[in-house]
PDB file of C-alpha atoms and ligand atoms in Angstrom:
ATOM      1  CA  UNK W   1     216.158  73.527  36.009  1.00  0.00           C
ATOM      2  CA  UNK W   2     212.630  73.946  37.350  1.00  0.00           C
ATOM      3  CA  UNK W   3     211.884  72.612  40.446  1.00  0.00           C
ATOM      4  CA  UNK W   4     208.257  72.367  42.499  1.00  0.00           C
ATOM      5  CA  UNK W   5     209.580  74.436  45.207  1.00  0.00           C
ATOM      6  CA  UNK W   6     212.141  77.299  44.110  1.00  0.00           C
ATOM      7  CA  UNK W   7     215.868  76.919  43.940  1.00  0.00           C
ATOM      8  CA  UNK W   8     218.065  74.536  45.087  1.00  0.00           C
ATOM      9  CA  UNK W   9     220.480  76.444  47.391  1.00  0.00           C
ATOM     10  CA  UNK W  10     224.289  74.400  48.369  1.00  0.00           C
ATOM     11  CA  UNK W  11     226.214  76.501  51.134  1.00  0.00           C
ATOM     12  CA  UNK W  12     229.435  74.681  51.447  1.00  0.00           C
ATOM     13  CA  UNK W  13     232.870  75.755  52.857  1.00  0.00           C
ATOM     14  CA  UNK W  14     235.094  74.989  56.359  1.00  0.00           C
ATOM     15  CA  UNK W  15     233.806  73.879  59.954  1.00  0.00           C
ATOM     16  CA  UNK W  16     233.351  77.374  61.838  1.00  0.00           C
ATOM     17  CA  UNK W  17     232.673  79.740  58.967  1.00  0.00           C
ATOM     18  CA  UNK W  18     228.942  80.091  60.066  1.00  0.00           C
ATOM     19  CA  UNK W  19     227.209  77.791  57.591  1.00  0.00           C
ATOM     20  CA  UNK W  20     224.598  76.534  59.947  1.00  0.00           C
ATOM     21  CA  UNK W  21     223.925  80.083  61.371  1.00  0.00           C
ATOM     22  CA  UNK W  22     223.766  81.766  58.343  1.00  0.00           C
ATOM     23  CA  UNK W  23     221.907  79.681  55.973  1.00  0.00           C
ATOM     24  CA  UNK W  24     219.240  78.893  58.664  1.00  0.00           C
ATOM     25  CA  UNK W  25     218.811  82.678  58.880  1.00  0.00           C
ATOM     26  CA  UNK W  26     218.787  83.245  55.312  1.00  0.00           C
ATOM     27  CA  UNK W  27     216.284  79.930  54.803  1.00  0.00           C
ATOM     28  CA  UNK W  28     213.985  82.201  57.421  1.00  0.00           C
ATOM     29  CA  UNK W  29     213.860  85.039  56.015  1.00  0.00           C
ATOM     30  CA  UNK W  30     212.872  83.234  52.243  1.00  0.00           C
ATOM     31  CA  UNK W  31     210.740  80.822  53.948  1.00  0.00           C
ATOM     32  CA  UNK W  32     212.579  77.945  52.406  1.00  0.00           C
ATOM     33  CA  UNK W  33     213.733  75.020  54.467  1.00  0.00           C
ATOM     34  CA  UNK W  34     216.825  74.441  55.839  1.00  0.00           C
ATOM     35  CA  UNK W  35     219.585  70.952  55.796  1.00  0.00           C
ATOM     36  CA  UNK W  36     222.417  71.210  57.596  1.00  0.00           C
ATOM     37  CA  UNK W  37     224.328  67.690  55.602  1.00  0.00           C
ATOM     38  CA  UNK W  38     226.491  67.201  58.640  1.00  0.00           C
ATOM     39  CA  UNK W  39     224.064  66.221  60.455  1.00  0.00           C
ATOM     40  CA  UNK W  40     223.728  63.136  58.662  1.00  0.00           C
ATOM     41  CA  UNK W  41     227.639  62.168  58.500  1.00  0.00           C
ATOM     42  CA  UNK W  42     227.552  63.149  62.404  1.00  0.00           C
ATOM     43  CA  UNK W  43     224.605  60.804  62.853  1.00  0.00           C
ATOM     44  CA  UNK W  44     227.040  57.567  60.909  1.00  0.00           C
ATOM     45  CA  UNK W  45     230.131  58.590  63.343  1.00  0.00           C
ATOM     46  CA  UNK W  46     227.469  58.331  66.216  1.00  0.00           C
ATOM     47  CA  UNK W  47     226.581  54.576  65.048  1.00  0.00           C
ATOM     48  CA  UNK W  48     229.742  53.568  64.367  1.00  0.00           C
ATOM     49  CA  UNK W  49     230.932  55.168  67.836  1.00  0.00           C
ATOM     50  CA  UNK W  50     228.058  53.418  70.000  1.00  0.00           C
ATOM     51  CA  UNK W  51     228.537  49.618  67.948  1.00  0.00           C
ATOM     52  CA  UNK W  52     232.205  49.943  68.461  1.00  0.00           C
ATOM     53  CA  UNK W  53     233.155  49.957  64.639  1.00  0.00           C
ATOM     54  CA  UNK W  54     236.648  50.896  63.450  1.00  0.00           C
ATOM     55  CA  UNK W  55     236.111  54.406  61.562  1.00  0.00           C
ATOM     56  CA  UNK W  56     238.868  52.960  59.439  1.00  0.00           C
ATOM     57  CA  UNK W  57     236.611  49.452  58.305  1.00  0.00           C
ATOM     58  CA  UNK W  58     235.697  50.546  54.831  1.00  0.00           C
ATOM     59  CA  UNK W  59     233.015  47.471  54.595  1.00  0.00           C
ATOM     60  CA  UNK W  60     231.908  47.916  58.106  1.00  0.00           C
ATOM     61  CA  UNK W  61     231.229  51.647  58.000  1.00  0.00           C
ATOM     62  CA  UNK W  62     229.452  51.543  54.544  1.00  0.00           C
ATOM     63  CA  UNK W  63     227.125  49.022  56.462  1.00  0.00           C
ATOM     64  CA  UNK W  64     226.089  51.292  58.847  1.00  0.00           C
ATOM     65  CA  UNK W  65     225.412  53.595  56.238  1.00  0.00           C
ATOM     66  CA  UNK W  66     222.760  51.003  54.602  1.00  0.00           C
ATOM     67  CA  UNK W  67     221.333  50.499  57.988  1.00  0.00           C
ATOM     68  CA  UNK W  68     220.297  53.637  58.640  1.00  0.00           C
ATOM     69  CA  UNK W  69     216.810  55.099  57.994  1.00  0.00           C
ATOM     70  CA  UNK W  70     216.521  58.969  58.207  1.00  0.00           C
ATOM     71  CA  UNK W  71     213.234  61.537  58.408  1.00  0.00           C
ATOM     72  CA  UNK W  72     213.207  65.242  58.244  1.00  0.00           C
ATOM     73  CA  UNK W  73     210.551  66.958  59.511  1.00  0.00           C
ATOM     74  CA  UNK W  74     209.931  70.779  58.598  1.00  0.00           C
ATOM     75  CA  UNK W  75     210.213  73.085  61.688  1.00  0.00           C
ATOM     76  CA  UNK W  76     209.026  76.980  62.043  1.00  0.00           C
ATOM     77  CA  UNK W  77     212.344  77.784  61.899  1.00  0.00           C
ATOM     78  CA  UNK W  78     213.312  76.515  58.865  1.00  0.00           C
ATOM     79  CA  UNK W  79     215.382  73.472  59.970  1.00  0.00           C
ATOM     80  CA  UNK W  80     214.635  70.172  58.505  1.00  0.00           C
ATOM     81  CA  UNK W  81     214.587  68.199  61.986  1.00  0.00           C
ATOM     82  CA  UNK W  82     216.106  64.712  61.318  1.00  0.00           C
ATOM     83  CA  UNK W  83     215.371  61.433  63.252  1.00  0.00           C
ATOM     84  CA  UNK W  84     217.503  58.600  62.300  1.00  0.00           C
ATOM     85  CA  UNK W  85     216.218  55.079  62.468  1.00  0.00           C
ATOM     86  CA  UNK W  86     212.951  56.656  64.239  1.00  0.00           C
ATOM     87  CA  UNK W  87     214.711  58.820  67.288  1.00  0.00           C
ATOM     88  CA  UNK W  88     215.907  62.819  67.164  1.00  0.00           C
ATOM     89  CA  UNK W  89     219.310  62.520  68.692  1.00  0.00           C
ATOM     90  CA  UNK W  90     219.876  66.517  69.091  1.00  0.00           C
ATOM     91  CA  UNK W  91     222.694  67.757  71.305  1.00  0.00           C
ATOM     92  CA  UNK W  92     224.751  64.565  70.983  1.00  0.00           C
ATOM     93  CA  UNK W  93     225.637  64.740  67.876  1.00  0.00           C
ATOM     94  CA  UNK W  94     227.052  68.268  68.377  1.00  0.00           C
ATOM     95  CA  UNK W  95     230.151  66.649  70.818  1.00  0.00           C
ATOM     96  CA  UNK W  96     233.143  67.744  69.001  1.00  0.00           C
ATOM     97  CA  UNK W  97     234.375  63.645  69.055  1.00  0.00           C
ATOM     98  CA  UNK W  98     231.406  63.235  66.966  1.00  0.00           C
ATOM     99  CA  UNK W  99     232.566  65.598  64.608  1.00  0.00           C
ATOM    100  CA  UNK W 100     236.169  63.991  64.142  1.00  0.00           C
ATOM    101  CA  UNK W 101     234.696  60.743  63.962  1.00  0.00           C
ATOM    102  CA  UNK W 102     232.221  61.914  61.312  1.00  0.00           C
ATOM    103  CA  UNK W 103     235.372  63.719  59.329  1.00  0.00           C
ATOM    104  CA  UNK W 104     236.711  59.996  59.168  1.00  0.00           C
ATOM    105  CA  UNK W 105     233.922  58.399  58.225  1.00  0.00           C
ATOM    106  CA  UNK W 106     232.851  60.838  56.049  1.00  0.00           C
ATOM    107  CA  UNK W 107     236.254  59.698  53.935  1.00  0.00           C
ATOM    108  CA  UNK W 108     234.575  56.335  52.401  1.00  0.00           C
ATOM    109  CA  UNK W 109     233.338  56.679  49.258  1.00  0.00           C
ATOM    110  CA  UNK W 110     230.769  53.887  49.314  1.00  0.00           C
ATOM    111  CA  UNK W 111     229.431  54.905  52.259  1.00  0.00           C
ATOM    112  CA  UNK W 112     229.026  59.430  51.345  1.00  0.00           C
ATOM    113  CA  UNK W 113     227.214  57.758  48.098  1.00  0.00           C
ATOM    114  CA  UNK W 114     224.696  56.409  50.700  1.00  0.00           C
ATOM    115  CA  UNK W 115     223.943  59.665  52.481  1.00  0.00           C
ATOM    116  CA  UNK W 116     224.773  62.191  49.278  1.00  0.00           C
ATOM    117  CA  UNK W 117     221.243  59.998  47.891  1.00  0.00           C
ATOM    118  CA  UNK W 118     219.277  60.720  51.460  1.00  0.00           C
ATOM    119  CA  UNK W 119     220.388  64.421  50.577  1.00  0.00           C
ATOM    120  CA  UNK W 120     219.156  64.249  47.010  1.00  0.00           C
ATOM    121  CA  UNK W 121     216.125  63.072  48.159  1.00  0.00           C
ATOM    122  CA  UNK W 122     215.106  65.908  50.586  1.00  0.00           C
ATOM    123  CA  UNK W 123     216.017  68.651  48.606  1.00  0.00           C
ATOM    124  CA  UNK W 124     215.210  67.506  44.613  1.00  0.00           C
ATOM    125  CA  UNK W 125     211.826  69.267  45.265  1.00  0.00           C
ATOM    126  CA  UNK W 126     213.951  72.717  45.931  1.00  0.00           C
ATOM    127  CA  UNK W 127     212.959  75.885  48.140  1.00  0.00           C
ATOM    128  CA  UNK W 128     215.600  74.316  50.419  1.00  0.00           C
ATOM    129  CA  UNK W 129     219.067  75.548  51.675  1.00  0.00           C
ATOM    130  CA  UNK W 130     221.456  72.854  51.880  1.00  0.00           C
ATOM    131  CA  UNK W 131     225.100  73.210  53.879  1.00  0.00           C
ATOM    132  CA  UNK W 132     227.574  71.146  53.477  1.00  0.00           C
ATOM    133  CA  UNK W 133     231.195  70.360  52.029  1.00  0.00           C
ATOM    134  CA  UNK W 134     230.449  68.695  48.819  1.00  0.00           C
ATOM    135  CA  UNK W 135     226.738  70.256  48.117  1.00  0.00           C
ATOM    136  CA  UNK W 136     227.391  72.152  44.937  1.00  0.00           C
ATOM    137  CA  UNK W 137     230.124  70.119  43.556  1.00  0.00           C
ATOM    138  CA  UNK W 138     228.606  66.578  44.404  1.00  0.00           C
ATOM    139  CA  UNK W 139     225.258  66.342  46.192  1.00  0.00           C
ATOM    140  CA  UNK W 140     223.952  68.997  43.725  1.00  0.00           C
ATOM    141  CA  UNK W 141     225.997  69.946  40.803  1.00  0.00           C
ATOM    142  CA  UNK W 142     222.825  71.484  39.375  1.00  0.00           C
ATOM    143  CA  UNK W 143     222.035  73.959  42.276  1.00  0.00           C
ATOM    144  CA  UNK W 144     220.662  76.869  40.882  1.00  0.00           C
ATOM    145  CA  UNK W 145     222.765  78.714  43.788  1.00  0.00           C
ATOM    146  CA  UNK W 146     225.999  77.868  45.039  1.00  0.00           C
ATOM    147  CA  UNK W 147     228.074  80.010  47.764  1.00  0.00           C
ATOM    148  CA  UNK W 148     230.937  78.650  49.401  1.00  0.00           C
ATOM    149  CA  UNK W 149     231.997  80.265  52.667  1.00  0.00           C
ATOM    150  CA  UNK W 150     235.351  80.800  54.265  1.00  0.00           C
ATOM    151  CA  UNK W 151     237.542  82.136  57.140  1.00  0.00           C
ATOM    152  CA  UNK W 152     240.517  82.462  58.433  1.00  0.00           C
ATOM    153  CA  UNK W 153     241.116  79.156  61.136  1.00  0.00           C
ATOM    154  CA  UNK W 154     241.628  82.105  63.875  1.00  0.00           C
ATOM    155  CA  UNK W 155     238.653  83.626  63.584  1.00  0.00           C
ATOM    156  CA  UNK W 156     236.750  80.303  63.519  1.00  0.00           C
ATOM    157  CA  UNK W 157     238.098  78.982  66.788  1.00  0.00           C
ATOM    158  CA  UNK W 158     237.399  82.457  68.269  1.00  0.00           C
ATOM    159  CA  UNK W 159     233.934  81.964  67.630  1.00  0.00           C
ATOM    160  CA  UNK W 160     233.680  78.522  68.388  1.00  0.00           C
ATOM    161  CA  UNK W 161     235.236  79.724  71.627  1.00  0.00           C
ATOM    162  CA  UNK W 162     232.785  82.048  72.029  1.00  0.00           C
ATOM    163  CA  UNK W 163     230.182  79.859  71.546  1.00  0.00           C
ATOM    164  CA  UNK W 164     230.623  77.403  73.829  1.00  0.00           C
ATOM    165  CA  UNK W 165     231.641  79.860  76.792  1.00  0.00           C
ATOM    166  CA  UNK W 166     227.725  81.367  76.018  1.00  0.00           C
ATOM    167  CA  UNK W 167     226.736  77.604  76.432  1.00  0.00           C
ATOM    168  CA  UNK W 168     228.337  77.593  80.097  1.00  0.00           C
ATOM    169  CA  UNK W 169     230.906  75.223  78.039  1.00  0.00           C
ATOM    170  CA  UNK W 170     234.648  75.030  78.856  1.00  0.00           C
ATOM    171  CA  UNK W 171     236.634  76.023  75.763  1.00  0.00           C
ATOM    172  CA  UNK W 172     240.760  76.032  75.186  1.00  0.00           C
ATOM    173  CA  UNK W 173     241.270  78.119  72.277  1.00  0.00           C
ATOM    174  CA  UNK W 174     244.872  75.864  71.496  1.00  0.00           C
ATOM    175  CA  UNK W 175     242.846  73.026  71.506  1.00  0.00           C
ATOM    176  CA  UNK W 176     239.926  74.328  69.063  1.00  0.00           C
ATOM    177  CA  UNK W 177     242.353  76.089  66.819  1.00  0.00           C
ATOM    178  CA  UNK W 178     244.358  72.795  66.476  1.00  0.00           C
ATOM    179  CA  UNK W 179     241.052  70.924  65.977  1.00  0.00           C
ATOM    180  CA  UNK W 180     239.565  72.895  63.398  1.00  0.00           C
ATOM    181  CA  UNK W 181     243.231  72.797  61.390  1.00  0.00           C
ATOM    182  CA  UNK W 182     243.199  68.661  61.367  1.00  0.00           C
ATOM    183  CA  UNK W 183     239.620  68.532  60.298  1.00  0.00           C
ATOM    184  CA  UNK W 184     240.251  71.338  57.502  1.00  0.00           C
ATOM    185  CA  UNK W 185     243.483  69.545  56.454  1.00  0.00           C
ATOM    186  CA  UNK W 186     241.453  65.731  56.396  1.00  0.00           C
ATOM    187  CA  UNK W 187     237.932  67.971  54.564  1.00  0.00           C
ATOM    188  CA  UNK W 188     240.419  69.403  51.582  1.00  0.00           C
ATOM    189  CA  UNK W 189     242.414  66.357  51.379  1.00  0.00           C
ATOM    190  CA  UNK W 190     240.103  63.312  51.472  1.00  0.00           C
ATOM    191  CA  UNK W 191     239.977  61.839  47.927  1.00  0.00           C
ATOM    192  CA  UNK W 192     236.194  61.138  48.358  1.00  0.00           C
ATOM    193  CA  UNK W 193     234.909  64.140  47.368  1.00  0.00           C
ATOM    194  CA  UNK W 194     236.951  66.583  48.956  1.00  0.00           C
ATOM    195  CA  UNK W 195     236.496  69.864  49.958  1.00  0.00           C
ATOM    196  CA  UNK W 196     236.335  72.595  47.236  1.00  0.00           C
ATOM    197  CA  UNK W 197     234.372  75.404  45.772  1.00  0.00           C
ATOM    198  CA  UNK W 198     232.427  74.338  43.086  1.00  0.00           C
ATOM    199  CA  UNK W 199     234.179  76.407  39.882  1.00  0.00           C
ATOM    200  CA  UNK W 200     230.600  77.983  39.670  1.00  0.00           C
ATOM    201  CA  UNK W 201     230.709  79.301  43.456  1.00  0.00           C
ATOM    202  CA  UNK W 202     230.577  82.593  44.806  1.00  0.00           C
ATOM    203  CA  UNK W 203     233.267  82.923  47.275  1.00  0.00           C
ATOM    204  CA  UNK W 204     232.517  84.942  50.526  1.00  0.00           C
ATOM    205  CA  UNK W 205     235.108  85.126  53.189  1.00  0.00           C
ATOM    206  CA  UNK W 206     233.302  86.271  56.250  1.00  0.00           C
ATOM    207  CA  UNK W 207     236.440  86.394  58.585  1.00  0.00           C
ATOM    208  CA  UNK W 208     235.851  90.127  58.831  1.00  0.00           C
ATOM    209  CA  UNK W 209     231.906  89.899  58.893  1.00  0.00           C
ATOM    210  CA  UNK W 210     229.867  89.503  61.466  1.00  0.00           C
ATOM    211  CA  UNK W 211     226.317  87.406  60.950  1.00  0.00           C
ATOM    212  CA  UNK W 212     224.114  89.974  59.825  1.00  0.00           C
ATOM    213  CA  UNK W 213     226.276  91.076  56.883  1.00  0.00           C
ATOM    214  CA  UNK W 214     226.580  87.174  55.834  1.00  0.00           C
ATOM    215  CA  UNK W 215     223.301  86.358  56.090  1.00  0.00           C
ATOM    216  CA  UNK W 216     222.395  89.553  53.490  1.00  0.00           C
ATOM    217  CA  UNK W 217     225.431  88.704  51.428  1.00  0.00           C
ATOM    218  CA  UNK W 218     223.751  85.312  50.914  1.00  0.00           C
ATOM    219  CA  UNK W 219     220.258  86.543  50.745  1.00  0.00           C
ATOM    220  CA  UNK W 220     221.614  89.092  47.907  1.00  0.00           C
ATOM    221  CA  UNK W 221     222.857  85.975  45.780  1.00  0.00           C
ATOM    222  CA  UNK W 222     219.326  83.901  46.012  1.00  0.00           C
ATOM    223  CA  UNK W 223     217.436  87.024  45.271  1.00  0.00           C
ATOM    224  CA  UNK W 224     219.826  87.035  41.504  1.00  0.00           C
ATOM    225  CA  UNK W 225     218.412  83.711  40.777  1.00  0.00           C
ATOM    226  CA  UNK W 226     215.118  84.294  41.669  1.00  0.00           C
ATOM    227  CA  UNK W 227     214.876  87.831  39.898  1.00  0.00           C
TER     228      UNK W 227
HETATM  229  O1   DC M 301     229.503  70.462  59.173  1.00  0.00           O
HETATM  230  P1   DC M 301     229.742  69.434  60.223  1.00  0.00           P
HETATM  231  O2   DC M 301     230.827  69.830  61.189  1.00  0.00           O
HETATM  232  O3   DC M 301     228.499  69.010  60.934  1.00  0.00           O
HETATM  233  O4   DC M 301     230.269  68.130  59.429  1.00  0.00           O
HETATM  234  C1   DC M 301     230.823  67.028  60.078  1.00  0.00           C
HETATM  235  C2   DC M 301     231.736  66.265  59.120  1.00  0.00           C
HETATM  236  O5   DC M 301     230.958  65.657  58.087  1.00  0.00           O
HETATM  237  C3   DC M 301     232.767  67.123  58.407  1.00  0.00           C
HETATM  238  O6   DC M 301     234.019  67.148  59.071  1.00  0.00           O
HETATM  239  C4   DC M 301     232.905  66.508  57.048  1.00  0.00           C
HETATM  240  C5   DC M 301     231.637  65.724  56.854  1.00  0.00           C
HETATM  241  N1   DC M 301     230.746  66.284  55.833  1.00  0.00           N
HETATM  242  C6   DC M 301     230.988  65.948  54.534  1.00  0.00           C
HETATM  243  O7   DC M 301     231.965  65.260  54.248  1.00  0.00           O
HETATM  244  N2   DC M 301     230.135  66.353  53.552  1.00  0.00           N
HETATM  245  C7   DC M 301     229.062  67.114  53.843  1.00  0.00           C
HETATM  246  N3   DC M 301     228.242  67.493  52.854  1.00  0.00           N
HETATM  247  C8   DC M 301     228.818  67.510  55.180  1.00  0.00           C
HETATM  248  C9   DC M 301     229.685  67.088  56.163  1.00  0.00           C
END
């Protein structure tokens, strides 16, 4: 398919296995814009934490789906900046409780076909990198690129460590590497569209690369398509 842009990219794969990092970077470097799809399940938990909703209330939660108005907004670094319902809501949606409650939510199939159309919408024009869990086997079946990411669960609470301590944040590596294990386990075995590669998916496994070698890796596979 032909789109006004250039390709549709889907970068899917694990919390922690640098999809954020990495196809930002990549998005840079091939001036194409950048979706990080999380961002809009993260945004639902945050709704459904602040008006008290059970993550569990199938009806309730696909509600606050349909309430929800989003808006990205291009930035110089790639990133498609997202305000929901009018407001950015940056760093708190980044609280790892936010991410657990999104995992949850993100479980209801009524309420992921809400969001997966949002998705469709900002990126059917392509030039766009899209990361995700469900990109190129759901959101975008047709992707004209698809790369799915892993790494050991070791390695990815090692960096998360890593990243908060740079952030001045406390981190217990028990606690992350348990974390990141529940929220693979609920991911891979959600019947809603759970986490897998797409059968057309390059597989990297970046546990024993560091950012630079990912980000050509990925680079390497757009270039194919667009050669
Ligand atoms: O990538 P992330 O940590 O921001 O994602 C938060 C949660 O959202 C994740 O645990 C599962 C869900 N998610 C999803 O189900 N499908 C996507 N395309 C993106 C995220």
């Amino acid at each position: 398919m032909s789109r006004l842009n250039g390709p549709v990219v889907a970068i899917d794969g694990t919390a922690g296995t640098g999809k954020s990092t990495v196809g930002r970077a990549a998005a840079q470097r091939l001036g194409y814009g950048f979706l990080s799809t999380g961002g809009l399940y993260r945004a639902l938990a945050y709704k459904v934490f602040q008006e008290h909703i059970n993550p569990a209330d199938d009806a309730a939660v696909l509600a606050a789906a349909q309430s929800l108005t989003f808006r990205f907004e291009r930035q110089p670094d790639a990133t498609l900046k997202m305000f929901v319902d009018g407001e950015y809501l940056g760093d708190k949606l980044n609280l790892d409780e936010v991410g657990q409650t999104a995992s949850k939510v993100s479980t209801h199939a009524a309420a992921r076909a809400v969001l997966t159309e949002k998705m469709r919408q900002a990126g059917k024009d392509g030039g766009i990198i899209l990361e995700g869990r469900d990109i190129g086997t759901v959101v975008f079946p047709d992707a004209e690129v698809k790369i799915y990411l892993t790494a050991a669960p070791e390695v990815r609470a090692d960096r998360r460590v890593k990243q908060l301590l740079s952030q001045g944040a406390p981190a217990d590596y028990t606690h992350i590497l348990a974390s990141i294990k529940e929220r693979d386990l609920r991911d891979t075995t959600r019947v809603a569209s759970p986490l897998k590669p797409a059968p057309d998916a390059v597989q990297i496994d970046t546990s024993d690369m560091n950012r630079d070698e990912v980000v050509e890796a990925v680079v390497k596979e757009i270039n194919k398509y667009a050669a």
